[in-house]
Amino acid sequence: MQNLLTDIAGVRVGHADDAALASGVTAILFDRPAVAAIDIRGGGPGVREDALLDPVNTVEQIDAIALSGGSAFGLEAASGIQAWLAERGRGFAVREALVPIVPGAIMFDLLNGGNKQWGRYAPYRELGYAAADAADTTFALGSVGAGLGATTANLQGGLGSASAVTRNGIKVAAIAVVNAVGSVTVGDGPWFWAAPYEVNAEFGGRGLPATFTPDMLAMRLKGGPAPAASENTTISLVVTDATLTKAQAKRLAMMAQTGMARAIYPVHLPLDGDIVFAAATCAKPVEPLVELSELGMVAANVLARAIASGVYHAKRLPFAGALPSWQDRFGGTA
């Protein structure tokens, strides 16, 4: 176990980003099609193929997921991943035609100081292809891929991941791009809201403050008193090796959303996207009541950890006015 999304067998992750652009793409590839669903709780989402993931609709499985910066321009990242898959004969079969199924989600990073004057066409399709081509069973965290340009209310955001195993040996893992309108840390201190779920000091081991003051519980929003809905969102994916139906994958995504509430304060605002994809590689049977409930509980914990991890590993962007990183302010473990 590497404490990464790729602890689930048959899953690979790749990044492609541009330092001058201060944005990028993360591709999640499934070696075999995976059952998938989506849950959206924020008021400002940007998604591709979300209708296809509804349990009532026909296509049951997906080939990959695209996570991207670039706001609506970044939806093109999935086209690059789709092209990469098509070259390798992957896709949903309609007689002799193959259509790779690549849902995606984006977050807004157009005002983070990077050069977004890209000309007629945005670079996200090519970044998506490069991210797919780079996919492997290990990958970097923090200011990479789709997380390169991410920010939160008070600190640099980033890309994080975490994994766990249930009592019955079912694995579940998460990846998250943290660009929330709220804060992932308590007040002005080093403590992560997700601290109760931390494993092996994976995001610094600082725990929670001894007491909570009213200031710690005050609302901190990115952009001051009037943030824009388009500037924020946390996009994420949880994957399990359990055998799930599409409806059960939807339930898993819904339960995993609790992890956002455990890691971001405030959360699920009109200003956020707050998207959780859920995917199942269907390698192990799962009992549909108690075991599925435990799987959802653990998935929420894992997602909370992945969100904290993204901020913990992030680095400050090299532009005037950039937010500090957690490492800049608090540095390392306790």
Coordinates of C-alpha atoms in Angstrom, one line a residue:
M1 CA 0.0 0.0 0.0
Q2 CA 1.4 3.4 -1.1
N3 CA -1.5 5.4 0.3
L4 CA -2.4 6.3 -3.2
L5 CA -5.4 5.8 -5.6
T6 CA -3.3 3.3 -7.5
D7 CA -3.4 0.9 -4.5
I8 CA -6.5 -0.3 -6.3
A9 CA -5.2 -2.8 -8.8
G10 CA -5.9 -1.9 -12.4
V11 CA -5.8 1.9 -11.8
R12 CA -3.2 4.2 -13.1
V13 CA -2.7 8.0 -12.7
G14 CA -0.8 10.5 -14.8
H15 CA -0.2 14.2 -14.6
A16 CA 0.6 16.9 -17.2
D17 CA 1.0 20.5 -16.4
D18 CA 2.6 23.8 -17.5
A19 CA 4.4 26.0 -15.0
A20 CA 4.0 29.2 -16.9
L21 CA 0.3 28.4 -17.4
A22 CA 0.0 27.5 -13.7
S23 CA -2.5 24.8 -14.6
G24 CA -2.7 21.2 -15.7
V25 CA -4.6 17.9 -16.0
T26 CA -4.7 14.6 -14.1
A27 CA -5.8 11.4 -16.0
I28 CA -7.1 8.4 -14.1
L29 CA -7.1 5.3 -16.3
F30 CA -8.7 2.0 -15.7
D31 CA -7.1 -1.1 -17.2
R32 CA -10.5 -2.6 -17.6
P33 CA -13.8 -0.6 -17.8
A34 CA -15.1 0.3 -14.3
V35 CA -18.6 0.8 -13.0
A36 CA -19.0 4.5 -12.1
A37 CA -21.4 7.1 -10.8
I38 CA -21.2 10.8 -9.6
D39 CA -22.5 12.9 -6.7
I40 CA -22.5 16.7 -6.9
R41 CA -23.2 18.9 -3.9
G42 CA -21.8 22.3 -4.7
G43 CA -23.6 25.1 -6.6
G44 CA -21.0 25.8 -9.2
P45 CA -19.9 22.5 -10.9
G46 CA -18.2 22.0 -14.2
V47 CA -18.6 18.4 -15.5
R48 CA -18.6 16.3 -18.6
E49 CA -20.7 13.1 -19.1
D50 CA -22.4 13.5 -15.7
A51 CA -25.8 12.5 -17.3
L52 CA -24.3 9.3 -18.6
L53 CA -23.3 8.4 -15.0
D54 CA -26.9 8.5 -13.7
P55 CA -27.9 4.9 -12.7
V56 CA -31.0 5.0 -14.9
N57 CA -28.9 5.5 -18.1
T58 CA -27.5 2.8 -20.3
V59 CA -23.8 2.9 -20.2
E60 CA -22.6 1.1 -17.1
Q61 CA -18.8 1.4 -17.3
I62 CA -16.1 4.0 -18.0
D63 CA -12.6 3.9 -19.3
A64 CA -11.0 6.9 -17.6
I65 CA -11.7 10.1 -15.7
A66 CA -10.3 13.5 -16.4
L67 CA -9.6 16.1 -13.7
S68 CA -8.5 19.5 -14.9
G69 CA -7.9 23.1 -14.2
G70 CA -8.9 25.7 -16.7
S71 CA -12.6 26.2 -15.8
A72 CA -14.8 25.3 -18.8
F73 CA -11.8 25.3 -21.1
G74 CA -10.5 22.4 -19.1
L75 CA -13.4 20.1 -20.2
E76 CA -11.4 19.5 -23.3
A77 CA -8.9 17.5 -21.3
A78 CA -11.2 14.5 -21.5
S79 CA -11.0 14.7 -25.3
G80 CA -7.2 14.2 -25.1
I81 CA -7.6 11.2 -22.8
Q82 CA -10.3 9.9 -25.1
A83 CA -7.9 10.2 -28.1
W84 CA -5.2 8.3 -26.2
L85 CA -7.6 5.5 -25.4
A86 CA -9.0 5.3 -29.0
E87 CA -5.5 4.8 -30.3
R88 CA -5.3 1.7 -28.2
G89 CA -8.7 0.2 -29.2
R90 CA -10.5 1.1 -25.9
G91 CA -14.2 2.1 -25.7
F92 CA -17.8 1.2 -25.5
A93 CA -18.7 -0.9 -28.5
V94 CA -21.6 0.1 -30.9
R95 CA -21.3 -2.6 -33.6
E96 CA -17.8 -2.0 -35.1
A97 CA -17.4 1.5 -33.5
L98 CA -15.6 2.0 -30.2
V99 CA -16.3 5.1 -28.1
P100 CA -14.0 5.6 -25.1
I101 CA -16.1 6.8 -22.1
V102 CA -14.3 9.6 -20.2
P103 CA -16.2 11.7 -17.7
G104 CA -14.5 14.7 -16.4
A105 CA -14.6 17.6 -13.9
I106 CA -12.9 21.0 -13.9
M107 CA -12.0 23.7 -11.4
F108 CA -11.3 27.4 -11.9
D109 CA -7.7 28.5 -11.8
L110 CA -7.7 31.3 -14.4
L111 CA -6.8 34.1 -12.0
N112 CA -3.9 32.5 -10.1
G113 CA -1.1 34.5 -11.8
G114 CA -0.3 32.1 -14.7
N115 CA -0.2 33.1 -18.3
K116 CA -3.6 32.2 -19.8
Q117 CA -3.1 33.9 -23.1
W118 CA -3.0 30.7 -25.0
G119 CA -4.4 31.9 -28.3
R120 CA -7.4 30.5 -30.2
Y121 CA -7.5 27.1 -28.5
A122 CA -6.8 26.2 -24.9
P123 CA -4.0 23.6 -24.3
Y124 CA -6.1 21.2 -22.2
R125 CA -6.8 18.6 -24.9
E126 CA -3.0 18.1 -25.4
L127 CA -2.4 18.2 -21.7
G128 CA -5.0 15.5 -21.3
Y129 CA -3.3 13.3 -23.9
A130 CA 0.1 13.8 -22.2
A131 CA -1.4 13.0 -18.8
A132 CA -2.9 9.7 -20.1
D133 CA 0.5 8.9 -21.7
A134 CA 2.2 9.5 -18.4
A135 CA -0.2 7.3 -16.3
D136 CA 1.5 4.9 -13.9
T137 CA 1.0 3.1 -10.6
T138 CA 2.9 5.9 -8.7
F139 CA 2.3 9.6 -9.0
A140 CA 3.2 12.9 -7.3
L141 CA 1.1 14.8 -4.9
G142 CA 0.6 18.5 -4.2
S143 CA 1.2 21.2 -6.9
V144 CA 1.1 18.8 -9.9
G145 CA -1.4 18.0 -12.7
A146 CA -4.9 19.4 -12.1
G147 CA -3.8 20.6 -8.7
L148 CA -1.0 22.9 -9.9
G149 CA -3.0 26.0 -9.8
A150 CA -5.4 25.2 -7.0
T151 CA -6.0 27.5 -4.0
T152 CA -8.1 27.6 -0.9
A153 CA -9.3 30.5 1.3
N154 CA -6.0 30.9 3.1
L155 CA -3.4 28.5 1.6
Q156 CA -2.2 27.1 -1.6
G157 CA -4.4 24.1 -2.7
G158 CA -3.2 21.0 -4.5
L159 CA -3.8 17.4 -5.4
G160 CA -3.9 14.7 -2.7
S161 CA -4.5 11.0 -2.3
A162 CA -5.0 8.3 0.3
S163 CA -6.2 4.7 0.7
A164 CA -7.5 2.2 3.2
V165 CA -8.7 -1.4 3.6
T166 CA -12.0 -2.4 5.3
R167 CA -12.2 -5.1 7.9
N168 CA -13.2 -7.5 5.2
G169 CA -10.3 -6.7 3.0
I170 CA -12.0 -4.4 0.5
K171 CA -9.7 -1.6 -0.7
V172 CA -10.9 2.0 -1.2
A173 CA -8.8 5.0 -2.2
A174 CA -9.4 8.6 -3.1
I175 CA -7.8 11.4 -5.2
A176 CA -8.8 15.0 -4.8
V177 CA -8.0 18.4 -6.4
V178 CA -8.5 20.9 -3.6
N179 CA -9.6 24.4 -4.9
A180 CA -12.2 25.1 -2.2
V181 CA -13.8 28.4 -1.5
G182 CA -13.4 27.5 2.2
S183 CA -10.5 26.5 4.4
V184 CA -8.9 23.0 4.9
T185 CA -7.2 24.2 8.1
V186 CA -8.6 25.4 11.4
G187 CA -8.3 29.2 11.8
D188 CA -4.8 30.6 11.3
G189 CA -3.1 27.5 12.7
P190 CA -1.5 24.3 11.3
W191 CA -4.4 22.0 12.2
F192 CA -6.3 20.2 9.5
W193 CA -10.1 19.8 9.9
A194 CA -9.4 16.2 8.8
A195 CA -7.0 15.5 11.7
P196 CA -9.2 12.8 13.4
Y197 CA -8.9 10.6 10.3
E198 CA -5.1 11.1 9.8
V199 CA -3.0 7.9 9.4
N200 CA 0.8 7.8 10.2
A201 CA 1.2 11.6 10.3
E202 CA 0.5 11.7 6.6
F203 CA -0.3 15.5 6.7
G204 CA 1.9 16.6 9.5
G205 CA 0.5 14.9 12.6
R206 CA -0.6 18.2 14.2
G207 CA -3.9 17.0 15.5
L208 CA -6.6 19.5 16.5
P209 CA -6.3 22.6 18.7
A210 CA -6.8 22.0 22.4
T211 CA -9.9 24.3 22.3
F212 CA -11.9 26.0 19.6
T213 CA -12.4 29.8 19.6
P214 CA -15.1 31.7 17.8
D215 CA -12.5 33.1 15.4
M216 CA -11.5 29.5 14.4
L217 CA -15.2 28.8 13.5
A218 CA -15.6 32.1 11.6
M219 CA -16.3 31.8 7.9
R220 CA -13.2 32.3 5.8
L221 CA -13.9 32.5 2.0
K222 CA -11.5 32.8 -0.9
G223 CA -11.7 36.2 -2.5
G224 CA -12.9 38.0 0.5
P225 CA -16.5 39.0 1.2
A226 CA -17.7 38.5 -2.4
P227 CA -16.1 35.4 -4.0
A228 CA -17.3 34.3 -7.4
A229 CA -18.9 30.9 -7.9
S230 CA -16.6 30.2 -10.9
E231 CA -13.5 30.5 -8.8
N232 CA -13.9 27.4 -6.6
T233 CA -14.5 23.7 -6.4
T234 CA -13.1 20.5 -5.1
I235 CA -13.1 17.6 -7.6
S236 CA -12.5 14.1 -6.5
L237 CA -12.7 10.4 -7.2
V238 CA -13.0 7.4 -4.9
V239 CA -12.3 3.9 -6.3
T240 CA -12.9 0.5 -4.7
D241 CA -12.1 -3.0 -5.8
A242 CA -15.6 -4.1 -4.6
T243 CA -18.1 -5.4 -7.0
L244 CA -20.8 -2.7 -7.2
T245 CA -23.8 -2.0 -9.4
K246 CA -24.1 1.5 -10.8
A247 CA -26.7 2.4 -8.2
Q248 CA -24.4 1.1 -5.4
A249 CA -21.6 3.2 -6.9
K250 CA -23.9 6.2 -6.7
R251 CA -24.5 5.5 -3.0
L252 CA -20.8 5.2 -2.5
A253 CA -20.2 8.6 -4.0
M254 CA -23.0 10.1 -1.8
M255 CA -21.5 8.6 1.3
A256 CA -18.0 9.7 0.4
Q257 CA -19.2 13.3 0.1
T258 CA -19.2 13.3 3.9
G259 CA -15.4 13.4 3.6
M260 CA -15.6 16.8 2.2
A261 CA -17.6 18.0 5.2
R262 CA -14.9 16.5 7.4
A263 CA -12.0 18.3 5.6
I264 CA -13.3 21.6 4.3
Y265 CA -15.0 24.4 6.3
P266 CA -17.5 25.7 5.1
V267 CA -18.4 23.3 2.3
H268 CA -21.1 22.6 -0.3
L269 CA -21.6 26.3 -0.8
P270 CA -23.3 28.0 -3.8
L271 CA -19.7 29.0 -4.7
D272 CA -18.3 25.5 -4.9
G273 CA -18.6 22.5 -7.3
D274 CA -17.8 19.7 -4.8
I275 CA -17.9 16.7 -7.1
V276 CA -17.3 13.1 -6.1
F277 CA -16.9 10.4 -8.8
A278 CA -17.1 6.8 -7.5
A279 CA -15.8 3.8 -9.5
A280 CA -15.6 0.1 -8.8
T281 CA -13.2 -2.3 -10.5
C282 CA -15.5 -5.2 -9.4
A283 CA -12.8 -7.6 -8.2
K284 CA -14.3 -8.6 -4.8
P285 CA -17.9 -9.3 -3.7
V286 CA -19.4 -7.0 -1.1
E287 CA -22.5 -7.6 1.1
P288 CA -25.0 -4.9 0.0
L289 CA -26.0 -3.6 3.5
V290 CA -23.5 -3.7 6.3
E291 CA -20.3 -4.1 4.2
L292 CA -21.4 -1.5 1.7
S293 CA -22.2 0.8 4.6
E294 CA -18.7 0.3 6.0
L295 CA -17.2 0.8 2.6
G296 CA -18.9 4.2 2.4
M297 CA -17.8 5.1 5.9
V298 CA -14.2 4.3 5.1
A299 CA -14.4 6.1 1.7
A300 CA -15.5 9.3 3.5
N301 CA -12.5 9.1 5.8
V302 CA -10.2 8.4 2.9
L303 CA -11.5 11.4 0.9
A304 CA -11.0 13.7 3.9
R305 CA -7.4 12.5 4.2
A306 CA -6.8 13.0 0.5
I307 CA -8.1 16.6 0.7
A308 CA -5.8 17.4 3.6
S309 CA -2.9 15.7 1.8
G310 CA -3.4 17.9 -1.2
V311 CA -2.9 21.1 0.8
Y312 CA -0.1 19.6 2.9
H313 CA 2.0 18.7 -0.1
A314 CA 1.3 21.9 -2.1
K315 CA 3.9 24.5 -3.0
R316 CA 3.5 28.2 -3.4
L317 CA 3.1 29.5 -7.0
P318 CA 6.0 31.7 -8.2
F319 CA 3.8 34.8 -8.8
A320 CA 3.2 38.1 -7.1
G321 CA 0.4 37.8 -4.5
A322 CA 0.4 34.0 -4.5
L323 CA -1.0 32.4 -1.3
P324 CA 1.5 30.7 1.0
S325 CA 1.7 27.0 1.2
W326 CA 1.1 25.0 4.4
Q327 CA 4.8 24.0 4.3
D328 CA 5.8 27.7 4.0
R329 CA 3.8 28.6 7.1
F330 CA 4.1 25.5 9.3
G331 CA 6.8 23.2 7.8
G332 CA 6.8 19.4 8.2
T333 CA 5.6 17.2 11.1
A334 CA 5.0 18.3 14.7

